[in-house]
PDB file of C-alpha atoms and ligand atoms in Angstrom:
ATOM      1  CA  UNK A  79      18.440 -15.643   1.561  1.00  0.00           C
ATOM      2  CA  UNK A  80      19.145 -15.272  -2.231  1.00  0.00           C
ATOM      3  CA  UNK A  81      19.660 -12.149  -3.774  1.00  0.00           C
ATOM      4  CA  UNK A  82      18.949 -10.676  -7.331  1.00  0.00           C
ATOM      5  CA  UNK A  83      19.597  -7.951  -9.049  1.00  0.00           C
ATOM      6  CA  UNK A  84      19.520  -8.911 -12.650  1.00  0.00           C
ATOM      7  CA  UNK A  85      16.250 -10.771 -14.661  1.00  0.00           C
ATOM      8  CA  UNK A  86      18.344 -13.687 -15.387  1.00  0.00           C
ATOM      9  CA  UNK A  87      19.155 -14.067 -11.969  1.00  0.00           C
ATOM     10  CA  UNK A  88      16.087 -13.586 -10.510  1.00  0.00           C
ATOM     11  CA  UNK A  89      14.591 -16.190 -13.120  1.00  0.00           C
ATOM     12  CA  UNK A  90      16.688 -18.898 -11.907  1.00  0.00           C
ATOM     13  CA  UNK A  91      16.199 -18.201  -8.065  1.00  0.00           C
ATOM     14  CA  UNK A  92      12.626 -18.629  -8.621  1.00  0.00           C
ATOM     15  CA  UNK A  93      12.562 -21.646 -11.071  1.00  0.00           C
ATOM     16  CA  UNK A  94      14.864 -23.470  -8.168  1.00  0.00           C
ATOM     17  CA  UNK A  95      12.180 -21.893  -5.415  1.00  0.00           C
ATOM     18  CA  UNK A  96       9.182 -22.952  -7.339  1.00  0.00           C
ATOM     19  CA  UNK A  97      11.276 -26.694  -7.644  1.00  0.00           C
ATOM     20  CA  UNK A  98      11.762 -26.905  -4.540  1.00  0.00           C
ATOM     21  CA  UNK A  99       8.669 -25.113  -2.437  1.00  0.00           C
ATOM     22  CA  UNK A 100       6.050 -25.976  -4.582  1.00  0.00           C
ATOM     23  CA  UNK A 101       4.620 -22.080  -4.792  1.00  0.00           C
ATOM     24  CA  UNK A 102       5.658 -18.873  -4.419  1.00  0.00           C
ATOM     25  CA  UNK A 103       4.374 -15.499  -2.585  1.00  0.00           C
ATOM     26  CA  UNK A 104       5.355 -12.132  -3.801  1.00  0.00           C
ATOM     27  CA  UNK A 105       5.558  -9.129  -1.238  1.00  0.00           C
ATOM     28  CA  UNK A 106       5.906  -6.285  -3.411  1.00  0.00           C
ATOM     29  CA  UNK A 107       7.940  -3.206  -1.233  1.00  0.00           C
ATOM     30  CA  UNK A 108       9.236   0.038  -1.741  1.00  0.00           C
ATOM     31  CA  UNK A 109      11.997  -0.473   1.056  1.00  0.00           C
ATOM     32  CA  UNK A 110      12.254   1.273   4.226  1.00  0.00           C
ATOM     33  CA  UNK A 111      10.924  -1.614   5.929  1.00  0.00           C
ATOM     34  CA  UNK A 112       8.834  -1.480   9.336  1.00  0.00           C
ATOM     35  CA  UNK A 113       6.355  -4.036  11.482  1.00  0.00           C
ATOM     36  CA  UNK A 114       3.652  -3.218   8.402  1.00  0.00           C
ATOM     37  CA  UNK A 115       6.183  -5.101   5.816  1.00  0.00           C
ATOM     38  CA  UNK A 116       7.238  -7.824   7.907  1.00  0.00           C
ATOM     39  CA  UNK A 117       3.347  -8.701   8.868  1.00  0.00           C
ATOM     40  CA  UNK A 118       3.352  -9.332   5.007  1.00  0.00           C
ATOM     41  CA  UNK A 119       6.543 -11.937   5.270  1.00  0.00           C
ATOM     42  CA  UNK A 120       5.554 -13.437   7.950  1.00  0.00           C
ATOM     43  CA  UNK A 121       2.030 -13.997   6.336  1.00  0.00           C
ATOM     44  CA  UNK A 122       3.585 -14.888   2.975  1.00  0.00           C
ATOM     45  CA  UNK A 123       5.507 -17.578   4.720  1.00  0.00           C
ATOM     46  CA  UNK A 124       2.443 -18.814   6.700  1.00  0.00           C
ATOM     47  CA  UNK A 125       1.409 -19.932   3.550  1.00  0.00           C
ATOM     48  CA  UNK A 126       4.130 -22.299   2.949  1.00  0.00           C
ATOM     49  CA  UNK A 127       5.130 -20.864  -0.103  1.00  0.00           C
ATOM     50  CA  UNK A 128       8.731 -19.429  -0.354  1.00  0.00           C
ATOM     51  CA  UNK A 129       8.796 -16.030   0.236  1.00  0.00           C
ATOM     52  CA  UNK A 130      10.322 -13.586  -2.696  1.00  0.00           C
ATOM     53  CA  UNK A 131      10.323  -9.755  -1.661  1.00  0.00           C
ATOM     54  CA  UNK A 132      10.879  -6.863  -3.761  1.00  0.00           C
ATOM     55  CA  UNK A 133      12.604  -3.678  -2.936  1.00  0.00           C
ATOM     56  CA  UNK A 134      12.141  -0.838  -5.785  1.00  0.00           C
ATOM     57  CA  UNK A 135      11.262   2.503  -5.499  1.00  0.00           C
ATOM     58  CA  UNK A 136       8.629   3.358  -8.341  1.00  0.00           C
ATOM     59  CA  UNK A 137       9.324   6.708  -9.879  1.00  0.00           C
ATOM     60  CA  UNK A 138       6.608   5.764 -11.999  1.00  0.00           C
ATOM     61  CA  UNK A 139       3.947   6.213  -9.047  1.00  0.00           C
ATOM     62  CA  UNK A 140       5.523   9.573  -7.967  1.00  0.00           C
ATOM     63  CA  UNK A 141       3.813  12.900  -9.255  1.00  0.00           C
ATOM     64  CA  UNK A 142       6.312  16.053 -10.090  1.00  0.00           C
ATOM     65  CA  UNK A 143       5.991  17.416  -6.962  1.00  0.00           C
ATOM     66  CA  UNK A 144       6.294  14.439  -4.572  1.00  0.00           C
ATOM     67  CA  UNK A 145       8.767  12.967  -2.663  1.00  0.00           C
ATOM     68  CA  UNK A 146      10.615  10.715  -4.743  1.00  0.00           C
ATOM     69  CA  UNK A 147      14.036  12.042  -3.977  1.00  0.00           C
ATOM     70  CA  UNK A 148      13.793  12.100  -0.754  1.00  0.00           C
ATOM     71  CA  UNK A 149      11.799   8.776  -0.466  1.00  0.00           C
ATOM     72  CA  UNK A 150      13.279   7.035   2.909  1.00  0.00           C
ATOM     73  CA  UNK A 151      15.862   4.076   1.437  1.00  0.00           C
ATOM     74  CA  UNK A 152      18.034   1.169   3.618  1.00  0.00           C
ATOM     75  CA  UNK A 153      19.051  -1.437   1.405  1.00  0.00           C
ATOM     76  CA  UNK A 154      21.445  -2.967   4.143  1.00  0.00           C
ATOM     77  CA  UNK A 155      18.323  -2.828   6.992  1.00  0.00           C
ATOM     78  CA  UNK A 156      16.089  -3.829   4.256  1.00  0.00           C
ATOM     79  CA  UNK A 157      17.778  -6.945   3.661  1.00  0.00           C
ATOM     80  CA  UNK A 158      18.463  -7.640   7.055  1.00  0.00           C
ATOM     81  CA  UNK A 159      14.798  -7.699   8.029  1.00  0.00           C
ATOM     82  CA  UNK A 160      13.929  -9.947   5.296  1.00  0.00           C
ATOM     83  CA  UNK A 161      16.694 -12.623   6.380  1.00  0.00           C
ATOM     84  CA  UNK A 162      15.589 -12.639   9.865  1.00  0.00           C
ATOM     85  CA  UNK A 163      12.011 -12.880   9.158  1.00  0.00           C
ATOM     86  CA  UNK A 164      12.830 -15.963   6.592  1.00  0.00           C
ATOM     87  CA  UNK A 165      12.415 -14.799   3.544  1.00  0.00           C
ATOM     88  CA  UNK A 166      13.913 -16.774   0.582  1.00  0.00           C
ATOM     89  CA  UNK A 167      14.831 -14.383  -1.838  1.00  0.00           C
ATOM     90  CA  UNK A 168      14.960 -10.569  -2.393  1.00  0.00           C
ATOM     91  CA  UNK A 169      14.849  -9.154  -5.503  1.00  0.00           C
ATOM     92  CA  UNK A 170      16.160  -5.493  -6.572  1.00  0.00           C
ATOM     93  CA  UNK A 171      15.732  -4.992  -9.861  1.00  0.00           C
ATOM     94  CA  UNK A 172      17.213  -1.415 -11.246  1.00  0.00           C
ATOM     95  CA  UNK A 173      15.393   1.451 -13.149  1.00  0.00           C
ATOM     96  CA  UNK A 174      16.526   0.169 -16.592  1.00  0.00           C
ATOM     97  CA  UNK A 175      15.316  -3.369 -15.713  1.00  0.00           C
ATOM     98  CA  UNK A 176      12.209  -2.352 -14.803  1.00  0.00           C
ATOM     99  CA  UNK A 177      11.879   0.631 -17.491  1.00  0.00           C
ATOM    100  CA  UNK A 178      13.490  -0.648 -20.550  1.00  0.00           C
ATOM    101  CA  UNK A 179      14.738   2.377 -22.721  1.00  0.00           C
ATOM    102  CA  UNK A 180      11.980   3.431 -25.230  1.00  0.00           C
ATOM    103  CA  UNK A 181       9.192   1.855 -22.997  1.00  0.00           C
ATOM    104  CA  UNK A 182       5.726   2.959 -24.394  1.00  0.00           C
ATOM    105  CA  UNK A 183       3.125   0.685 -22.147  1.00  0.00           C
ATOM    106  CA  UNK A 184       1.956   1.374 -18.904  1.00  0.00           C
ATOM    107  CA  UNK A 185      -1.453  -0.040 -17.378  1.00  0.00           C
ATOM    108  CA  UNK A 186      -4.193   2.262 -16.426  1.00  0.00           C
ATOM    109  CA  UNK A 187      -7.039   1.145 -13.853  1.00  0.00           C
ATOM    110  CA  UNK A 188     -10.447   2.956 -13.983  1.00  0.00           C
ATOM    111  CA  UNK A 189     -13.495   2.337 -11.364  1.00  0.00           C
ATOM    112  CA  UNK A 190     -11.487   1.643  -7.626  1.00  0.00           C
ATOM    113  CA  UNK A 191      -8.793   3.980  -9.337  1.00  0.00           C
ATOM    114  CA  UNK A 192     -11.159   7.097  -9.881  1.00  0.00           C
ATOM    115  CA  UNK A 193     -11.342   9.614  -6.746  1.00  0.00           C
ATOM    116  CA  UNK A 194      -9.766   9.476  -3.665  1.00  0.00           C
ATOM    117  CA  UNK A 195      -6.178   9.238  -4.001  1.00  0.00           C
ATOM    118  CA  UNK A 196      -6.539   8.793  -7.768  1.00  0.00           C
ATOM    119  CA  UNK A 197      -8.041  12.087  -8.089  1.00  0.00           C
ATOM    120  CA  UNK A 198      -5.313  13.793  -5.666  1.00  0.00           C
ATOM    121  CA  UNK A 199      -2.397  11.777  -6.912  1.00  0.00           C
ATOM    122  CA  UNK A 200      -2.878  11.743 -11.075  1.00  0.00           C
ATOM    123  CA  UNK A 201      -1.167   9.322 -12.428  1.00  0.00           C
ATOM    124  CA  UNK A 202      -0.136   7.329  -9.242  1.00  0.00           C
ATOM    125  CA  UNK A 203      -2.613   4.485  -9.608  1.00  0.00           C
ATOM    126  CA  UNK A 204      -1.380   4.082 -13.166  1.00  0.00           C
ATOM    127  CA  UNK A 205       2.572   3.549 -11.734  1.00  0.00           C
ATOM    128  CA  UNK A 206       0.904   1.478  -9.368  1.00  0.00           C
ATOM    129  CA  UNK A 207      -0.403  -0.655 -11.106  1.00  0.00           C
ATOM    130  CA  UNK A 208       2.878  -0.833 -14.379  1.00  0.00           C
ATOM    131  CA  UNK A 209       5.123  -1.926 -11.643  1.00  0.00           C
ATOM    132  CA  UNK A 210       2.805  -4.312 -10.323  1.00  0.00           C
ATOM    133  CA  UNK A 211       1.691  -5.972 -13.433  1.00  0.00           C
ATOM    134  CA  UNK A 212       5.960  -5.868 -14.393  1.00  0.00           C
ATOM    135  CA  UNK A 213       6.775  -8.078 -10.615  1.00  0.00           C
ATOM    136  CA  UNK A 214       4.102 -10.353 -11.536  1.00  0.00           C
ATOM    137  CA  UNK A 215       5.484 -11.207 -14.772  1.00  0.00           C
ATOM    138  CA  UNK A 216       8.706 -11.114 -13.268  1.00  0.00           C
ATOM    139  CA  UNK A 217       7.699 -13.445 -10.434  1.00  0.00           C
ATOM    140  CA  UNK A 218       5.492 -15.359 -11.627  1.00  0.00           C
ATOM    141  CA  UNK A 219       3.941 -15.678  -7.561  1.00  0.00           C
ATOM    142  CA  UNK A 220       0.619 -17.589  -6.894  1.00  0.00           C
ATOM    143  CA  UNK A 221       0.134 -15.087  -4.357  1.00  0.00           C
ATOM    144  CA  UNK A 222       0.933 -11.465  -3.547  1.00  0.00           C
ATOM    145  CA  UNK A 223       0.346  -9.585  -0.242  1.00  0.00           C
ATOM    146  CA  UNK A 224      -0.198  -5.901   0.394  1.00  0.00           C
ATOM    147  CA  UNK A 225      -1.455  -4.196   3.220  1.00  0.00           C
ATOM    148  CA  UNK A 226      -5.090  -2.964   3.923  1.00  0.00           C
ATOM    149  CA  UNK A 227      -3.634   0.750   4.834  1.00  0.00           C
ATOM    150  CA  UNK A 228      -3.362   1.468   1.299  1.00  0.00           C
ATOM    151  CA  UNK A 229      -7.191   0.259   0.994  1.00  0.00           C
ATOM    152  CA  UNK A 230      -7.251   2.104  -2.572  1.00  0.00           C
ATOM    153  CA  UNK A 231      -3.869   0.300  -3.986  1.00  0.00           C
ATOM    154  CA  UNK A 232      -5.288  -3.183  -2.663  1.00  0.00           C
ATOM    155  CA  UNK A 233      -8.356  -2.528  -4.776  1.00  0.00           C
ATOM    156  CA  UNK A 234      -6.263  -1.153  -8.014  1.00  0.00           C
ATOM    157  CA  UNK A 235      -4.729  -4.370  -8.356  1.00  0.00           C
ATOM    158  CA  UNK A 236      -7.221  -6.667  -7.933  1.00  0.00           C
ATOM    159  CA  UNK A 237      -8.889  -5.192 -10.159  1.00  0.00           C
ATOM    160  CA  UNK A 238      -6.260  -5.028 -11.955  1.00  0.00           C
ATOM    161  CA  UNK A 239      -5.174  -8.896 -11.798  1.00  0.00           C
ATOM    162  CA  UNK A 240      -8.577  -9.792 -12.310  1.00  0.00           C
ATOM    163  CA  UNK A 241      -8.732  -7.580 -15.652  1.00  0.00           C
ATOM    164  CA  UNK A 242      -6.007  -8.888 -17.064  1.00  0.00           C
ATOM    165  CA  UNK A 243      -6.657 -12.456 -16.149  1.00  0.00           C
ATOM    166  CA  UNK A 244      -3.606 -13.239 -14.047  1.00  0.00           C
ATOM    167  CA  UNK A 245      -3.019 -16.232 -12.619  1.00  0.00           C
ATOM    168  CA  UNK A 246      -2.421 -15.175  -8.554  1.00  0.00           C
ATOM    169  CA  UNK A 247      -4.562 -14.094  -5.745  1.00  0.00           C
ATOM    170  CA  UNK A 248      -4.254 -10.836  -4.407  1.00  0.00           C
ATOM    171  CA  UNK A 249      -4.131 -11.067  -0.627  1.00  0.00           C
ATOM    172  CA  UNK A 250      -4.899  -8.067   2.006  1.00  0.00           C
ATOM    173  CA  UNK A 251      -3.519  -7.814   5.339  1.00  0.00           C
ATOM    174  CA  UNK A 252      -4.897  -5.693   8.110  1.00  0.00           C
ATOM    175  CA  UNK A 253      -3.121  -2.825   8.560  1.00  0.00           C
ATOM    176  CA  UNK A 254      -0.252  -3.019  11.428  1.00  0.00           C
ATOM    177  CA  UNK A 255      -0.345   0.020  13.962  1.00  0.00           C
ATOM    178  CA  UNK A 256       2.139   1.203  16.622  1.00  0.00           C
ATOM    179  CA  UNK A 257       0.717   1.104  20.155  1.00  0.00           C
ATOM    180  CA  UNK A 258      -1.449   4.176  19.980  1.00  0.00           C
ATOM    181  CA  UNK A 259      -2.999   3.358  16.790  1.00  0.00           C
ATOM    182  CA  UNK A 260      -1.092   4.951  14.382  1.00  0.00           C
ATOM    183  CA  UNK A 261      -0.572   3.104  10.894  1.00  0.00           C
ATOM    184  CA  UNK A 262       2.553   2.120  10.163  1.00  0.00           C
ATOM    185  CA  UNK A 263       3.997   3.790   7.172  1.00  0.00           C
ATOM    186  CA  UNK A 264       7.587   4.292   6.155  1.00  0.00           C
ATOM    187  CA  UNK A 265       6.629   8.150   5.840  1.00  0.00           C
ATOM    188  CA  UNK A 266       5.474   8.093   9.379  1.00  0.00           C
ATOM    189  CA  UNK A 267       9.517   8.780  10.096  1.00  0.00           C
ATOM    190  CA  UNK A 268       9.176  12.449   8.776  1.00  0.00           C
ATOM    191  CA  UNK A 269       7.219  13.385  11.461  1.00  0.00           C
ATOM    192  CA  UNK A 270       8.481  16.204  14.238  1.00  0.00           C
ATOM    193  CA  UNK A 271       7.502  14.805  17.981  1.00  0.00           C
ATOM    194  CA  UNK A 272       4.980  16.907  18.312  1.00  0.00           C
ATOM    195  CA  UNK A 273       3.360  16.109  14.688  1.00  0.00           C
ATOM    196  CA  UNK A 274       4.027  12.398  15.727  1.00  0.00           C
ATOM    197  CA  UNK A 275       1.924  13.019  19.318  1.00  0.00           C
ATOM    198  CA  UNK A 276      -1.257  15.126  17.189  1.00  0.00           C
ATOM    199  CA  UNK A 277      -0.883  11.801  14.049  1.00  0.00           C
ATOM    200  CA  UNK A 278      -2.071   9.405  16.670  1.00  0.00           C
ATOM    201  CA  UNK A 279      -5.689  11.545  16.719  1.00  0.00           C
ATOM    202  CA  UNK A 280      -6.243   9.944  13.263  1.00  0.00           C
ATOM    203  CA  UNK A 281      -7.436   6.189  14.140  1.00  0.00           C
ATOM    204  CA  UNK A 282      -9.312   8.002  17.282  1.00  0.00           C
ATOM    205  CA  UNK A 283     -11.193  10.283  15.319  1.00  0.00           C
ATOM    206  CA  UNK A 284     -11.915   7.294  12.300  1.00  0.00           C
ATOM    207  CA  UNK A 285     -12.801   4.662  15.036  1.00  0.00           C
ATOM    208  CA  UNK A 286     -15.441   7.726  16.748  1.00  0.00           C
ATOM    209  CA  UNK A 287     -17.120   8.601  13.824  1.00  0.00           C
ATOM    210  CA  UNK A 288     -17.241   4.561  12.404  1.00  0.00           C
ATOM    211  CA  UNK A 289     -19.434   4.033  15.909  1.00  0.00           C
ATOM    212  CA  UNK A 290     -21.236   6.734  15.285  1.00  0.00           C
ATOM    213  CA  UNK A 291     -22.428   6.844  11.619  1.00  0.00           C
ATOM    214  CA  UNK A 292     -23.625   2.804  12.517  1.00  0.00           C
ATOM    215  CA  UNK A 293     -25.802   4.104  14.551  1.00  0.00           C
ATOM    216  CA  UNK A 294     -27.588   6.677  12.294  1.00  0.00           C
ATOM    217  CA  UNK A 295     -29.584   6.468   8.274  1.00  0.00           C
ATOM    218  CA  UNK A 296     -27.660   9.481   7.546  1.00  0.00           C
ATOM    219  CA  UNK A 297     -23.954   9.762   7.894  1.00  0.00           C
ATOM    220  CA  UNK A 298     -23.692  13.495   6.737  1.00  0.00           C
ATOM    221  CA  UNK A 299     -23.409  15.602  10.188  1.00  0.00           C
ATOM    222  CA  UNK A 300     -21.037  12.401  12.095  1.00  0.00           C
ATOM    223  CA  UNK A 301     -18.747  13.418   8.766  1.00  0.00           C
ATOM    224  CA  UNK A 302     -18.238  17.159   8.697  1.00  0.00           C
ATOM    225  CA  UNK A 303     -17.742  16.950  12.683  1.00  0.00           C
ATOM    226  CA  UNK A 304     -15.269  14.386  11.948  1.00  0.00           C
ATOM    227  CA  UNK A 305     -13.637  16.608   9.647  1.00  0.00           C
ATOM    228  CA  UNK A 306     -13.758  19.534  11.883  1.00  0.00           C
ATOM    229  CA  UNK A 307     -11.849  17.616  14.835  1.00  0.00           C
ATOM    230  CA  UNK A 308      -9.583  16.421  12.482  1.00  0.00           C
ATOM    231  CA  UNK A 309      -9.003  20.437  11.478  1.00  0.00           C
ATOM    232  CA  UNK A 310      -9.488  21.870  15.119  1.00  0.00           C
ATOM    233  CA  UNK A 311      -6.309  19.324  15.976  1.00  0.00           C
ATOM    234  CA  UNK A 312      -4.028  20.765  13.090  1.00  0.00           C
ATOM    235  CA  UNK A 313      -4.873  18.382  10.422  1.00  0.00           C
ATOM    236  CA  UNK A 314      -5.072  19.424   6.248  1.00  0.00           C
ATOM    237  CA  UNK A 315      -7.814  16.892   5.757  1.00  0.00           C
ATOM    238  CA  UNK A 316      -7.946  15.674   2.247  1.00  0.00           C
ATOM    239  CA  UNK A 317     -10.664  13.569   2.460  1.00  0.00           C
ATOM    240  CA  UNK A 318     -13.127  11.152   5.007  1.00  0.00           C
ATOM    241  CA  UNK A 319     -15.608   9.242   3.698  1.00  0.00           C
ATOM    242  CA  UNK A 320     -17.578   6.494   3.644  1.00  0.00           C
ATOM    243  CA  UNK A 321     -16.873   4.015   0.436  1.00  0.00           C
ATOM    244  CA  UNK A 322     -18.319   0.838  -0.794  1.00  0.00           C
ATOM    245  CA  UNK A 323     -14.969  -1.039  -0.052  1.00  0.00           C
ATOM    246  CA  UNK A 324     -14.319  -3.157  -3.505  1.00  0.00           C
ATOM    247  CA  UNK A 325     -15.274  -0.165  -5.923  1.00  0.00           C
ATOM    248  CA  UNK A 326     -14.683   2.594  -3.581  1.00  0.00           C
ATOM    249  CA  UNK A 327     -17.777   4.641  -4.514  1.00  0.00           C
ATOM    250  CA  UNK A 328     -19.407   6.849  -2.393  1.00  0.00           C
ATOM    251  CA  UNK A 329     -21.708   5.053  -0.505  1.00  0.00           C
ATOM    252  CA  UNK A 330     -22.873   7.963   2.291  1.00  0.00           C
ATOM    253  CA  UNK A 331     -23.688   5.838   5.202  1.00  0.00           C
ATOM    254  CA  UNK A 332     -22.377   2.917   6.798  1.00  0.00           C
ATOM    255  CA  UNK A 333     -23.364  -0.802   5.751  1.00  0.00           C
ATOM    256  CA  UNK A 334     -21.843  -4.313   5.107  1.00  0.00           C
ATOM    257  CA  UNK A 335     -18.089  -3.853   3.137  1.00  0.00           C
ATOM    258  CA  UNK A 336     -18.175  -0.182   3.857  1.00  0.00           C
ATOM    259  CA  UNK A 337     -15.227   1.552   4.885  1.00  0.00           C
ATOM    260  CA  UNK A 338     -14.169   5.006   6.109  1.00  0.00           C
ATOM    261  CA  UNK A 339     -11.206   6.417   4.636  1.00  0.00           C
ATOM    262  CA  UNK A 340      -9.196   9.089   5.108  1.00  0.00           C
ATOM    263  CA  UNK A 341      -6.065  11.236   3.778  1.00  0.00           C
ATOM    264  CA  UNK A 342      -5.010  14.377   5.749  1.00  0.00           C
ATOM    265  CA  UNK A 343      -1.842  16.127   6.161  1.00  0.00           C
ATOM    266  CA  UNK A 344       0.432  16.918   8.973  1.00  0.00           C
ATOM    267  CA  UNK A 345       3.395  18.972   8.334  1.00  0.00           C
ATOM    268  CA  UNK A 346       4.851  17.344   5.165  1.00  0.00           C
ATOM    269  CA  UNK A 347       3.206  14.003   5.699  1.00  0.00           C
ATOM    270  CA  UNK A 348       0.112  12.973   4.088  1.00  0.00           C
ATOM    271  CA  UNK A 349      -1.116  10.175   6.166  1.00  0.00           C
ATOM    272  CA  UNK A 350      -3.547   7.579   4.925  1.00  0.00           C
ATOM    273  CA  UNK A 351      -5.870   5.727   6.734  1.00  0.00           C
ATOM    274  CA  UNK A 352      -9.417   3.306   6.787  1.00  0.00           C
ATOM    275  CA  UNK A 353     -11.429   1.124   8.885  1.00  0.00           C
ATOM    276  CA  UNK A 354     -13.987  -0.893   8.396  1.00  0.00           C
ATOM    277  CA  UNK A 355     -17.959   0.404   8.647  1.00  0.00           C
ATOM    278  CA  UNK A 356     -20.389  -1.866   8.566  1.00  0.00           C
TER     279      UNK A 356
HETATM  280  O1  LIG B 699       2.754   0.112  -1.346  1.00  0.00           O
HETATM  281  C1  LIG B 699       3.888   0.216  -1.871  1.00  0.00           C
HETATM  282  O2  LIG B 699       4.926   0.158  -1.215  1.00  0.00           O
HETATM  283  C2  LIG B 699       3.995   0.430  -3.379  1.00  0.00           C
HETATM  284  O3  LIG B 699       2.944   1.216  -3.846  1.00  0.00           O
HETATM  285  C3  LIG B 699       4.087  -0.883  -4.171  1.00  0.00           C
HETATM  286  C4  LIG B 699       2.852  -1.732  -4.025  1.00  0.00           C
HETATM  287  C5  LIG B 699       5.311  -1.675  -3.716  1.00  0.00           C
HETATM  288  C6  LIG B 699       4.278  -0.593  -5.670  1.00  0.00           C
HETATM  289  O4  LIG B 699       5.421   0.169  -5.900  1.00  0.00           O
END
């Protein structure tokens, strides 16, 4: 597996990928890799294109009071996992690189970007989205992959890509889970046991209420129990709800391309989830 950590290195690595593959795929990472990232390789590579994975961690996306400093990092496992799963290159570009001193642009999504996590998180969908558009003109991929867990982010930048008219298809994965339905997430390792046994209640309480709101006109009362169970089992529930699933609007009851999302809070760790709806 190559390795770069410099602009003119990474340029050449992909000019000799793009030679000799044909195409490239771009899985765009913050490190701390787990199943969820590897699905994305291993997709990537079903493709047939060569593989190129990025490890940076955004400050960009980060509000004042998150948890960028403590944001979980393993270069060495990182780049481990992405040799044994076959990827062809990592690349690890540096704050500087990827914020040039005096930078003064930054790309700012509205529609799938309004509400939700957009409305909790200001200014995350808008670091999002920089550092995206930034890999992709780094990269140059004809495909990038992200994972359905983040249903909001997947949305952001396809809109985004398809704003700005760039040339690569955004492609969503289903979300990986561990064996009692929890979503992967590189967060999900802040977690005391006992938060770690009640987290689990998540996809149980989504997957209840997603049977029950198909089988009624009005979702309204499957909701706020919903809510309350998630409460009643120690949960800080930011949100559920049901969305139209490209523009995440508020749809109210369940249908074709609806999902259910949902953002609560155990302990220190906001967990994010969504199923389908419809
Ligand atoms: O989902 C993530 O890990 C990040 O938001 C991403 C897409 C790599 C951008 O920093």
């Amino acid at each position: 597996m190559l390795i770069a950590r410099t602009l003119p290195d990474l340029r050449a690595a992909c000019a000799h990928l793009r030679r000799t593959a044909g195409s490239l795929a771009l899985v765009p990472t913050m490190g701390a890799l787990h199943l969820g990232h590897r699905t994305l390789v291993r997709a990537a590579l079903a493709s047939g294109a060569a593989t190129v994975a990025s490890i940076f961690v955004n400050p960009l996306q980060f509000g004042p009071t998150e948890d960028l400093s403590r944001y979980p990092r393993d270069e060495a496992g990182d780049l481990a996992a992405l040799q044994a799963e076959g990827c062809a290159l990592a690349w690890l570009p540096d704050g500087a690189t990827m914020y040039p001193a005096g930078d003064a642009t930054t790309i700012s999504v509205d529609g799938p970007a309004d509400g939700w996590e957009g409305t909790i998180r200001p200014g995350h969908f808008r670091g999002v989205a920089t550092v995206c558009a930034k890999l992709f003109g780094q990269v140059r991929p004809d495909r990038a992959y992200f994972g359905e867990k983040d249903w909001q982010q997947l949305q952001v930048v396809r809109r985004m890509a398809t704003d700005l008219l760039l040339p690569l298809d955004i492609v969503g994965i289903e979300t990986v889970r561990e064996p009692d339905g929890l979503a992967m997430s590189s967060r999900n390792r802040f977690l005391s046991p006992t938060e770690r046994q009640t987290a689990a209640g998540l996809i149980g309480v989504l997957r209840a209420t997603a049977a029950s709101v198909a089988a009624r006109r009005d979702a309204a009362e499957p909701l706020a129990h919903a809510r309350r169970t998630l409460a009643d089992q120690g949960f800080a529930v930011d949100y559920l709800a049901l969305v139209d699933g490209p523009s995440l609007m508020e749809t109210g009851r369940s249908g074709p391309g609806v999902r259910l999302i949902a953002a609560a809070t155990l302990g220190s760790v906001r967990l994010l989830d969504n199923i389908p709806a419809g």
